[in-house]
């Protein structure tokens, strides 16, 4: 039984082809078995410890990003770790833990249960999206559209996220639910509309609450929601829609407010070393002008948790006093306003990498698969490879602008 | 350019009193703001560290827009709300 379940859990459900509900009534599902997924890039701890789990051989995990580790211990006694990141991802993890407890073990958590939960919810979102895009047309074009959805959203660069403790798959799934709900509403696919409105608002709010960096996206969702005010038959429910917009915006504010001091310190330190100090010819002079000792310019490209020797320990008292405590989002914004050329150079870096979806820094296979460290998966990456090649030009190239 | 393409549907639907194009236009506008906003938030929030992961939703929203674009073009509903029997004309 356990073997069967383990086998079932390794199956990757890679997409749905949806014809028309009435004409075919069937949802063929392409399945293929695979064991690959993203390894830990150092971010998993914030999820696993606060959810009562810990890795195997926690003391000597020097290769955690090179190979993936499929199993984790489940804490049997009191969990002393406070919640470090408040996120809707916890709902996904709790669901996976429940399944794991019911079907597999109470002592060991298999990360594939995380994959089952993520995949099942993701498939639901893709199903609704495909229905919205194909309704009410029948025939060959619907199949072309369904195949396109599979080609785009079943790309391995995306699906490798599913079997991991990253929050990203949850965010994407919730965004797709919100998009599908809006499209279904606008096309009158279902007779009853309120379930779609509820689905839309719940998934938008959870999407914003998914990651701290999604907090500003509450504004984007507010823009989308404004569209609902234009439905003439809905004059009477407009106050409720406005209330929904307010709720989504409030979720954004709460998400932002719940960022812990520790995480703020990490993010501010890294935005300093990876942002403020790079693409700048005279970083010492620049930061001295903004009130920070110019010697800290030496910290360029240094991580908050340096893997090897670092000239200054980011966590110690002196660094906190003279650097981290002086940094804030306001300081960073003011700095970039003063140095617009550097900011444009940084945006150029992001534009060049905009379409790089696959996380290259971590391995995609377990050590038992026999591959080299940080080995990358390359099957079914057609869409991400295509987009990566197409958008390589960068921000300053005019070929990028017509699309925006 | 994407905004232009979808505003044609917006204009036609406002003239015709339909809502499909209006909702879709606002949706695309919101997704485009994710596409433009996420890289800026990533740079201000965490510099160029972990870019592939931090910008995940930006390429995704662009892909969602492109999928809607192609699907609606195939079904002949890009320039106006869906019309019964419209697919036979194409």
Short mmCIF file of C-alpha atoms in Angstrom, two decimals:
data_model
loop_
_atom_site.label_atom_id
_atom_site.label_comp_id
_atom_site.label_asym_id
_atom_site.label_seq_id
_atom_site.Cartn_x
_atom_site.Cartn_y
_atom_site.Cartn_z
CA UNK A 1 0.00 0.00 0.00
CA UNK A 2 2.71 2.42 1.02
CA UNK A 3 4.72 1.60 -2.10
CA UNK A 4 1.68 2.21 -4.25
CA UNK A 5 1.08 5.57 -2.62
CA UNK A 6 4.72 6.50 -2.93
CA UNK A 7 4.56 5.58 -6.59
CA UNK A 8 1.37 7.56 -7.06
CA UNK A 9 2.92 10.56 -5.42
CA UNK A 10 5.84 10.57 -7.80
CA UNK A 11 3.53 10.83 -10.76
CA UNK A 12 3.63 14.29 -12.18
CA UNK A 13 0.34 15.38 -13.48
CA UNK A 14 1.42 17.56 -16.30
CA UNK A 15 -1.68 19.15 -17.63
CA UNK A 16 -5.19 18.86 -18.86
CA UNK A 17 -6.69 18.94 -22.24
CA UNK A 18 -10.20 20.15 -22.07
CA UNK A 19 -12.48 19.93 -25.06
CA UNK A 20 -15.96 21.09 -24.32
CA UNK A 21 -17.89 20.02 -21.26
CA UNK A 22 -20.98 19.04 -23.15
CA UNK A 23 -19.42 17.69 -26.28
CA UNK A 24 -16.79 15.43 -24.79
CA UNK A 25 -17.37 15.53 -21.06
CA UNK A 26 -13.94 14.14 -20.49
CA UNK A 27 -10.75 15.59 -19.17
CA UNK A 28 -7.85 13.54 -20.42
CA UNK A 29 -4.88 13.95 -18.16
CA UNK A 30 -1.33 13.55 -19.36
CA UNK A 31 0.81 11.96 -16.71
CA UNK A 32 4.48 11.23 -16.54
CA UNK A 33 6.66 9.98 -13.74
CA UNK A 34 9.54 12.06 -12.51
CA UNK A 35 11.56 12.58 -9.38
CA UNK A 36 12.98 15.98 -10.08
CA UNK A 37 12.22 19.27 -8.34
CA UNK A 38 14.09 22.28 -7.02
CA UNK A 39 16.49 21.76 -4.11
CA UNK A 40 16.66 24.08 -1.10
CA UNK A 41 18.30 27.44 -1.82
CA UNK A 42 18.45 28.25 1.89
CA UNK A 43 14.85 29.46 2.08
CA UNK A 44 13.20 26.24 3.24
CA UNK A 45 14.00 26.64 6.93
CA UNK A 46 11.51 29.45 7.40
CA UNK A 47 8.76 27.10 6.22
CA UNK A 48 9.78 23.76 7.68
CA UNK A 49 10.73 24.83 11.21
CA UNK A 50 7.65 26.95 11.80
CA UNK A 51 5.52 24.06 10.52
CA UNK A 52 7.08 21.58 12.93
CA UNK A 53 9.61 19.83 10.69
CA UNK A 54 13.39 19.63 10.52
CA UNK A 55 15.83 18.27 7.93
CA UNK A 56 17.82 15.05 8.14
CA UNK A 57 21.33 15.59 9.60
CA UNK A 58 20.60 19.25 10.27
CA UNK A 59 24.15 19.96 11.43
CA UNK A 60 26.01 18.93 8.30
CA UNK A 61 23.97 19.97 5.35
CA UNK A 62 26.65 21.60 3.27
CA UNK A 63 25.22 20.25 0.00
CA UNK A 64 21.60 21.24 0.49
CA UNK A 65 21.40 23.33 -2.68
CA UNK A 66 23.33 20.86 -4.85
CA UNK A 67 20.99 17.91 -4.36
CA UNK A 68 17.41 17.78 -3.24
CA UNK A 69 16.39 16.03 -0.05
CA UNK A 70 13.03 14.34 -0.36
CA UNK A 71 12.25 13.66 3.30
CA UNK A 72 12.05 15.65 6.54
CA UNK A 73 11.59 14.72 10.19
CA UNK A 74 8.34 15.74 11.84
CA UNK A 75 8.80 17.16 15.35
CA UNK A 76 7.24 14.93 17.96
CA UNK A 77 7.29 17.33 20.89
CA UNK A 78 6.98 21.06 21.54
CA UNK A 79 7.97 23.27 18.61
CA UNK A 80 10.13 26.08 19.98
CA UNK A 81 10.38 27.90 16.65
CA UNK A 82 8.21 30.95 16.26
CA UNK A 83 6.53 31.67 12.96
CA UNK A 84 9.09 33.73 11.05
CA UNK A 85 7.09 34.48 7.92
CA UNK A 86 3.33 34.93 7.92
CA UNK A 87 2.09 33.53 4.63
CA UNK A 88 -0.88 31.81 3.06
CA UNK A 89 1.61 29.11 2.08
CA UNK A 90 1.05 27.66 5.56
CA UNK A 91 -2.41 26.51 4.39
CA UNK A 92 -0.81 24.48 1.57
CA UNK A 93 1.82 23.00 3.91
CA UNK A 94 -0.77 22.07 6.57
CA UNK A 95 -2.88 20.31 3.94
CA UNK A 96 0.18 18.37 2.74
CA UNK A 97 1.06 17.45 6.34
CA UNK A 98 -2.49 16.20 6.89
CA UNK A 99 -2.27 13.96 3.81
CA UNK A 100 1.17 12.79 4.85
CA UNK A 101 -0.10 11.88 8.33
CA UNK A 102 -3.10 10.02 6.92
CA UNK A 103 -1.33 8.13 4.17
CA UNK A 104 2.34 7.84 4.93
CA UNK A 105 3.84 8.51 8.34
CA UNK A 106 3.56 10.60 11.50
CA UNK A 107 7.33 10.84 11.93
CA UNK A 108 8.65 11.51 8.46
CA UNK A 109 7.31 14.04 5.98
CA UNK A 110 7.75 13.20 2.32
CA UNK A 111 7.99 16.34 0.20
CA UNK A 112 6.03 14.65 -2.58
CA UNK A 113 2.86 15.23 -0.57
CA UNK A 114 3.61 18.92 -0.94
CA UNK A 115 3.75 18.21 -4.67
CA UNK A 116 0.36 16.46 -4.65
CA UNK A 117 -1.31 19.41 -2.93
CA UNK A 118 0.35 21.98 -5.19
CA UNK A 119 -0.39 19.99 -8.35
CA UNK A 120 -4.02 19.28 -7.48
CA UNK A 121 -4.77 22.95 -6.83
CA UNK A 122 -2.75 24.06 -9.88
CA UNK A 123 -4.67 21.64 -12.11
CA UNK A 124 -7.95 23.08 -10.83
CA UNK A 125 -6.77 26.57 -11.79
CA UNK A 126 -5.64 25.41 -15.25
CA UNK A 127 -8.98 23.66 -15.77
CA UNK A 128 -10.95 26.83 -15.00
CA UNK A 129 -8.62 28.89 -17.21
CA UNK A 130 -9.04 26.48 -20.12
CA UNK A 131 -12.82 26.48 -19.72
CA UNK A 132 -12.81 30.28 -19.71
CA UNK A 133 -10.67 30.48 -22.84
CA UNK A 134 -12.56 27.84 -24.84
CA UNK A 135 -16.18 28.52 -23.85
CA UNK A 136 -18.47 28.21 -25.76
CA UNK A 137 -16.58 27.20 -28.90
CA UNK A 138 -16.38 23.56 -29.87
CA UNK A 139 -13.97 21.84 -32.14
CA UNK A 140 -10.35 21.75 -33.10
CA UNK A 141 -9.54 25.30 -31.95
CA UNK A 142 -10.43 24.42 -28.36
CA UNK A 143 -7.92 21.60 -28.47
CA UNK A 144 -5.26 23.93 -29.86
CA UNK A 145 -5.94 26.37 -27.01
CA UNK A 146 -5.81 23.55 -24.45
CA UNK A 147 -2.50 22.32 -25.86
CA UNK A 148 -1.15 25.85 -25.69
CA UNK A 149 -2.14 26.09 -22.02
CA UNK A 150 -0.28 22.84 -21.37
CA UNK A 151 2.78 24.03 -23.32
CA UNK A 152 2.93 27.34 -21.45
CA UNK A 153 1.88 26.47 -17.90
CA UNK A 154 3.23 22.96 -17.72
CA UNK A 155 6.77 24.07 -18.42
CA UNK A 156 9.24 22.25 -16.18
CA UNK A 157 10.68 25.56 -14.95
CA UNK A 158 7.28 26.08 -13.28
CA UNK A 159 6.41 22.54 -12.30
CA UNK A 160 9.80 21.96 -10.63
CA UNK A 161 8.57 24.44 -8.00
CA UNK A 162 5.62 22.21 -7.12
CA UNK A 163 7.52 19.57 -5.17
CA UNK A 164 9.29 22.07 -2.94
CA UNK A 165 8.75 24.33 0.06
CA UNK A 166 8.96 27.48 -2.07
CA UNK A 167 5.92 29.73 -1.79
CA UNK A 168 5.91 30.52 -5.53
CA UNK A 169 3.66 27.69 -6.83
CA UNK A 170 0.95 28.73 -4.36
CA UNK A 171 1.18 32.32 -5.54
CA UNK A 172 0.94 31.34 -9.20
CA UNK A 173 -1.99 28.98 -8.55
CA UNK A 174 -3.91 31.67 -6.68
CA UNK A 175 -3.19 34.25 -9.40
CA UNK A 176 -4.47 31.82 -12.04
CA UNK A 177 -7.67 31.23 -10.02
CA UNK A 178 -8.23 34.98 -9.84
CA UNK A 179 -7.60 35.42 -13.59
CA UNK A 180 -9.84 32.46 -14.49
CA UNK A 181 -12.63 33.73 -12.22
CA UNK A 182 -12.61 37.14 -13.91
CA UNK A 183 -12.62 35.60 -17.40
CA UNK A 184 -15.43 33.18 -16.48
CA UNK A 185 -17.46 36.04 -15.02
CA UNK A 186 -17.00 38.21 -18.09
CA UNK A 187 -18.04 35.40 -20.43
CA UNK A 188 -21.10 34.23 -18.49
CA UNK A 189 -19.90 30.64 -18.47
CA UNK A 190 -21.75 29.66 -15.31
CA UNK A 191 -25.25 30.75 -14.43
CA UNK A 192 -24.47 31.44 -10.78
CA UNK A 193 -21.97 34.25 -10.42
CA UNK A 194 -21.44 34.68 -6.71
CA UNK A 195 -19.21 31.57 -6.27
CA UNK A 196 -16.85 33.04 -8.88
CA UNK A 197 -16.82 36.42 -7.14
CA UNK A 198 -16.02 34.73 -3.83
CA UNK A 199 -13.32 32.62 -5.53
CA UNK A 200 -11.88 35.77 -7.08
CA UNK A 201 -11.66 37.75 -3.85
CA UNK A 202 -10.41 34.85 -1.71
CA UNK A 203 -7.68 33.88 -4.18
CA UNK A 204 -6.61 37.51 -4.69
CA UNK A 205 -6.31 38.11 -0.96
CA UNK A 206 -4.41 34.84 -0.41
CA UNK A 207 -2.14 35.63 -3.37
CA UNK A 208 -1.23 38.99 -1.85
CA UNK A 209 -0.67 37.27 1.51
CA UNK A 210 1.45 34.55 -0.14
CA UNK A 211 4.78 36.38 0.04
CA UNK A 212 5.88 39.65 1.58
CA UNK A 213 7.00 40.93 -1.79
CA UNK A 214 3.46 40.36 -3.10
CA UNK A 215 2.11 43.04 -0.76
CA UNK A 216 2.35 45.80 -3.42
CA UNK A 217 0.49 43.55 -5.86
CA UNK A 218 -2.67 44.37 -3.89
CA UNK A 219 -2.70 47.52 -6.04
CA UNK A 220 -2.61 45.46 -9.24
CA UNK A 221 -5.48 43.31 -8.01
CA UNK A 222 -7.41 46.47 -7.12
CA UNK A 223 -7.03 47.62 -10.75
CA UNK A 224 -8.41 44.27 -11.97
CA UNK A 225 -11.30 44.46 -9.49
CA UNK A 226 -12.28 47.93 -10.71
CA UNK A 227 -13.44 46.19 -13.88
CA UNK A 228 -16.27 44.55 -11.90
CA UNK A 229 -17.74 48.00 -11.24
CA UNK A 230 -18.45 48.37 -14.95
CA UNK A 231 -21.02 45.57 -15.03
CA UNK A 232 -24.30 47.47 -15.44
CA UNK A 233 -26.47 44.76 -13.86
CA UNK A 234 -24.33 44.92 -10.73
CA UNK A 235 -25.14 48.46 -9.59
CA UNK A 236 -26.63 47.19 -6.37
CA UNK A 237 -23.63 45.15 -5.31
CA UNK A 238 -21.09 47.90 -5.99
CA UNK A 239 -20.64 48.68 -2.27
CA UNK A 240 -19.67 45.04 -1.71
CA UNK A 241 -17.15 45.15 -4.57
CA UNK A 242 -15.63 48.32 -3.13
CA UNK A 243 -15.51 46.52 0.23
CA UNK A 244 -13.70 43.64 -1.48
CA UNK A 245 -11.14 46.03 -2.97
CA UNK A 246 -10.61 47.54 0.48
CA UNK A 247 -10.17 44.04 1.97
CA UNK A 248 -7.54 43.09 -0.64
CA UNK A 249 -5.67 46.37 -0.10
CA UNK A 250 -5.84 45.82 3.67
CA UNK A 251 -4.35 42.33 3.18
CA UNK A 252 -1.45 44.01 1.38
CA UNK A 253 -0.90 46.42 4.26
CA UNK A 254 -1.09 43.61 6.83
CA UNK A 255 1.35 41.47 4.81
CA UNK A 256 3.78 44.37 4.73
CA UNK A 257 3.34 45.09 8.44
CA UNK A 258 3.94 41.47 9.42
CA UNK A 259 7.50 41.38 8.02
CA UNK A 260 9.64 40.51 11.02
CA UNK A 261 12.66 42.59 12.01
CA UNK A 262 14.99 39.69 11.25
CA UNK A 263 13.70 39.43 7.68
CA UNK A 264 13.75 43.15 7.23
CA UNK A 265 17.42 43.13 8.27
CA UNK A 266 18.26 40.35 5.79
CA UNK A 267 16.42 42.05 2.93
CA UNK A 268 17.86 45.49 3.68
CA UNK A 269 21.39 44.14 3.99
CA UNK A 270 21.11 42.28 0.69
CA UNK A 271 19.46 45.12 -1.18
CA UNK A 272 22.48 47.13 -0.01
CA UNK A 273 25.13 44.61 -1.08
CA UNK A 274 23.42 43.30 -4.23
CA UNK A 275 21.64 46.48 -5.27
CA UNK A 276 23.04 49.74 -3.94
CA UNK A 277 26.69 48.70 -4.35
CA UNK A 278 26.50 47.07 -7.78
CA UNK A 279 26.43 48.79 -11.19
CA UNK A 280 28.07 51.77 -9.47
CA UNK A 281 31.61 52.92 -10.27
CA UNK A 282 32.20 54.78 -7.01
CA UNK A 283 30.07 52.98 -4.43
CA UNK A 284 32.11 54.34 -1.48
CA UNK A 285 31.51 57.95 -2.48
CA UNK A 286 27.86 57.26 -3.22
CA UNK A 287 27.02 55.72 0.14
CA UNK A 288 29.09 58.27 2.06
CA UNK A 289 26.84 60.90 0.49
CA UNK A 290 23.82 59.08 1.96
CA UNK A 291 25.23 58.93 5.49
CA UNK A 292 26.86 55.49 5.61
CA UNK A 293 30.55 54.81 6.31
CA UNK A 294 32.24 54.33 2.94
CA UNK A 295 34.13 51.28 4.16
CA UNK A 296 30.91 49.28 3.92
CA UNK A 297 31.30 49.50 0.14
CA UNK A 298 33.64 46.51 0.57
CA UNK A 299 30.59 44.35 1.27
CA UNK A 300 29.61 44.34 -2.40
CA UNK A 301 27.94 41.07 -3.49
CA UNK A 302 28.08 39.68 0.04
CA UNK A 303 25.22 37.48 1.26
CA UNK A 304 23.63 38.00 4.69
CA UNK A 305 24.62 34.45 5.57
CA UNK A 306 28.08 34.31 3.96
CA UNK A 307 29.10 30.75 3.04
CA UNK A 308 32.79 31.45 3.61
CA UNK A 309 34.99 34.15 5.12
CA UNK A 310 33.49 37.62 5.23
CA UNK A 311 35.37 40.74 6.35
CA UNK A 312 32.38 41.93 8.39
CA UNK A 313 29.83 39.68 10.05
CA UNK A 314 26.42 40.99 8.94
CA UNK A 315 24.74 39.95 12.18
CA UNK A 316 27.13 41.55 14.67
CA UNK A 317 26.46 44.64 16.77
CA UNK A 318 28.71 47.09 14.91
CA UNK A 319 27.16 46.23 11.54
CA UNK A 320 23.68 46.56 12.97
CA UNK A 321 24.51 49.94 14.53
CA UNK A 322 26.38 51.53 11.64
CA UNK A 323 24.67 49.89 8.65
CA UNK A 324 21.51 47.82 9.03
CA UNK A 325 19.72 50.17 11.44
CA UNK A 326 20.28 53.08 9.03
CA UNK A 327 18.79 51.25 6.05
CA UNK A 328 15.10 51.32 5.26
CA UNK A 329 12.92 51.12 2.18
CA UNK A 330 12.70 54.91 2.28
CA UNK A 331 16.50 55.20 2.35
CA UNK A 332 16.84 52.84 -0.63
CA UNK A 333 14.21 54.70 -2.66
CA UNK A 334 15.83 58.06 -1.86
CA UNK A 335 19.22 56.66 -2.86
CA UNK A 336 17.94 55.43 -6.23
CA UNK A 337 16.21 58.76 -6.89
CA UNK A 338 19.60 60.41 -6.41
CA UNK A 339 21.31 57.85 -8.65
CA UNK A 340 18.86 57.28 -11.51
CA UNK A 341 21.55 55.99 -13.89
CA UNK A 342 22.45 53.20 -11.49
CA UNK A 343 18.78 52.35 -11.02
CA UNK A 344 18.29 52.11 -14.78
CA UNK A 345 21.35 49.86 -15.01
CA UNK A 346 19.84 47.61 -12.33
CA UNK A 347 16.49 47.57 -14.13
CA UNK A 348 18.39 46.56 -17.24
CA UNK A 349 19.79 43.59 -15.33
CA UNK A 350 16.27 42.60 -14.26
CA UNK A 351 14.92 43.07 -17.80
CA UNK A 352 17.62 40.81 -19.21
CA UNK A 353 16.71 38.17 -16.65
CA UNK A 354 12.97 38.78 -16.68
CA UNK A 355 12.12 35.59 -18.52
CA UNK A 356 14.54 33.34 -16.65
CA UNK A 357 12.08 31.21 -14.72
CA UNK A 358 14.18 28.19 -13.87
CA UNK A 359 16.19 28.64 -10.68
CA UNK A 360 19.74 27.85 -11.83
CA UNK A 361 21.46 28.05 -8.44
CA UNK A 362 19.97 24.84 -7.06
CA UNK A 363 20.09 21.25 -8.24
CA UNK A 364 17.01 19.49 -9.56
CA UNK A 365 17.81 15.87 -8.67
CA UNK A 366 18.48 13.79 -5.54
CA UNK A 367 21.99 12.49 -4.97
CA UNK A 368 20.76 8.92 -5.49
CA UNK A 369 19.95 9.77 -9.13
CA UNK A 370 23.69 9.76 -9.74
CA UNK A 371 24.00 13.10 -11.48
CA UNK A 372 26.46 15.89 -10.78
CA UNK A 373 25.88 18.56 -8.15
CA UNK A 374 23.39 21.29 -9.16
CA UNK A 375 22.39 19.30 -12.23
CA UNK A 376 19.57 21.02 -14.12
CA UNK A 377 16.48 19.42 -15.60
CA UNK A 378 15.96 20.17 -19.29
CA UNK A 379 12.91 18.17 -20.35
CA UNK A 380 9.74 20.05 -21.31
CA UNK A 381 11.30 23.48 -20.93
CA UNK A 382 10.29 24.64 -24.42
CA UNK A 383 8.27 27.68 -23.36
CA UNK A 384 10.75 29.00 -20.78
CA UNK A 385 13.69 28.49 -23.15
CA UNK A 386 11.81 30.26 -25.94
CA UNK A 387 10.85 33.23 -23.76
CA UNK A 388 14.34 33.44 -22.27
CA UNK A 389 15.89 33.64 -25.74
CA UNK A 390 13.29 36.12 -27.00
CA UNK A 391 13.62 38.56 -24.10
CA UNK A 392 17.39 38.47 -23.82
CA UNK A 393 17.75 41.96 -25.29
CA UNK A 394 17.21 43.96 -22.10
CA UNK A 395 15.48 47.17 -21.16
CA UNK A 396 17.44 49.54 -23.36
CA UNK A 397 16.72 47.58 -26.49
CA UNK A 398 13.66 48.96 -28.22
CA UNK A 399 12.42 45.49 -29.11
CA UNK A 400 11.36 45.00 -25.49
CA UNK A 401 9.20 48.09 -25.19
CA UNK A 402 6.41 47.42 -27.68
CA UNK A 403 5.26 44.57 -25.47
CA UNK A 404 4.71 46.69 -22.41
CA UNK B 1 1.24 47.62 -27.75
CA UNK B 2 -0.57 44.95 -25.72
CA UNK B 3 -2.64 47.69 -24.15
CA UNK B 4 -3.55 48.98 -27.63
CA UNK B 5 -4.63 45.52 -28.79
CA UNK B 6 -6.92 45.01 -25.84
CA UNK B 7 -8.27 48.57 -25.85
CA UNK B 8 -9.86 47.88 -29.23
CA UNK B 9 -12.05 45.27 -27.50
CA UNK B 10 -12.66 47.73 -24.67
CA UNK B 11 -13.86 50.45 -27.03
CA UNK B 12 -16.01 48.14 -29.16
CA UNK B 13 -17.66 46.65 -26.09
CA UNK B 14 -18.38 50.00 -24.48
CA UNK B 15 -20.04 51.07 -27.74
CA UNK B 16 -22.00 47.81 -27.87
CA UNK B 17 -22.88 47.84 -24.18
CA UNK B 18 -21.08 44.55 -23.47
CA UNK B 19 -18.80 43.99 -20.48
CA UNK B 20 -16.54 41.18 -21.68
CA UNK B 21 -13.90 43.45 -23.23
CA UNK B 22 -14.01 45.89 -20.30
CA UNK B 23 -13.29 43.22 -17.70
CA UNK B 24 -10.59 41.69 -19.88
CA UNK B 25 -8.97 45.08 -20.43
CA UNK B 26 -8.82 45.75 -16.67
CA UNK B 27 -7.44 42.25 -16.14
CA UNK B 28 -4.68 42.80 -18.69
CA UNK B 29 -3.94 46.22 -17.20
CA UNK B 30 -3.56 44.65 -13.75
CA UNK B 31 -1.32 41.87 -15.08
CA UNK B 32 0.84 44.42 -16.92
CA UNK B 33 1.23 46.36 -13.69
CA UNK B 34 2.48 43.12 -12.08
CA UNK B 35 4.92 42.72 -14.99
CA UNK B 36 6.29 46.23 -14.50
CA UNK B 37 5.95 46.42 -10.71
CA UNK B 38 7.55 43.13 -9.68
CA UNK B 39 11.07 43.90 -11.05
CA UNK B 40 11.04 47.33 -9.36
CA UNK B 41 9.87 45.86 -6.05
CA UNK B 42 12.52 43.09 -6.35
CA UNK B 43 15.36 45.56 -6.90
CA UNK B 44 14.28 47.86 -4.08
CA UNK B 45 13.48 44.97 -1.74
CA UNK B 46 16.42 42.64 -2.26
CA UNK B 47 18.74 44.03 -4.94
CA UNK B 48 19.72 41.56 -7.62
CA UNK B 49 19.78 38.61 -5.20
CA UNK B 50 17.64 35.56 -6.11
CA UNK B 51 16.24 37.36 -9.17
CA UNK B 52 14.76 34.29 -10.87
CA UNK B 53 12.73 33.49 -7.77
CA UNK B 54 11.72 37.02 -6.82
CA UNK B 55 10.50 37.91 -10.30
CA UNK B 56 8.57 34.64 -10.79
CA UNK B 57 5.16 36.31 -11.09
CA UNK B 58 6.35 38.83 -13.73
CA UNK B 59 7.07 36.31 -16.52
CA UNK B 60 3.98 34.38 -15.44
CA UNK B 61 1.68 37.39 -15.87
CA UNK B 62 3.18 38.09 -19.31
CA UNK B 63 2.56 34.48 -20.29
CA UNK B 64 -1.04 34.68 -19.04
CA UNK B 65 -1.59 37.79 -21.19
CA UNK B 66 -0.07 36.12 -24.26
CA UNK B 67 -2.22 32.99 -23.75
CA UNK B 68 -5.38 35.13 -23.51
CA UNK B 69 -4.27 37.04 -26.61
CA UNK B 70 -3.69 33.94 -28.74
CA UNK B 71 -6.76 32.08 -27.48
CA UNK B 72 -9.08 35.03 -28.10
CA UNK B 73 -7.58 35.63 -31.53
CA UNK B 74 -8.21 31.97 -32.40
CA UNK B 75 -11.83 32.19 -31.28
CA UNK B 76 -12.40 35.51 -33.05
CA UNK B 77 -13.31 37.43 -29.91
CA UNK B 78 -10.27 39.66 -29.60
CA UNK B 79 -11.79 42.74 -31.27
CA UNK B 80 -15.30 42.42 -29.86
CA UNK B 81 -17.32 40.34 -27.42
CA UNK B 82 -18.05 36.77 -28.48
CA UNK B 83 -20.82 36.49 -31.05
CA UNK B 84 -22.82 33.37 -31.73
CA UNK B 85 -21.75 31.91 -35.06
CA UNK B 86 -18.83 34.30 -35.39
CA UNK B 87 -16.37 31.47 -35.78
CA UNK B 88 -17.94 30.43 -39.06
CA UNK B 89 -16.98 33.73 -40.66
CA UNK B 90 -13.30 33.38 -39.91
#
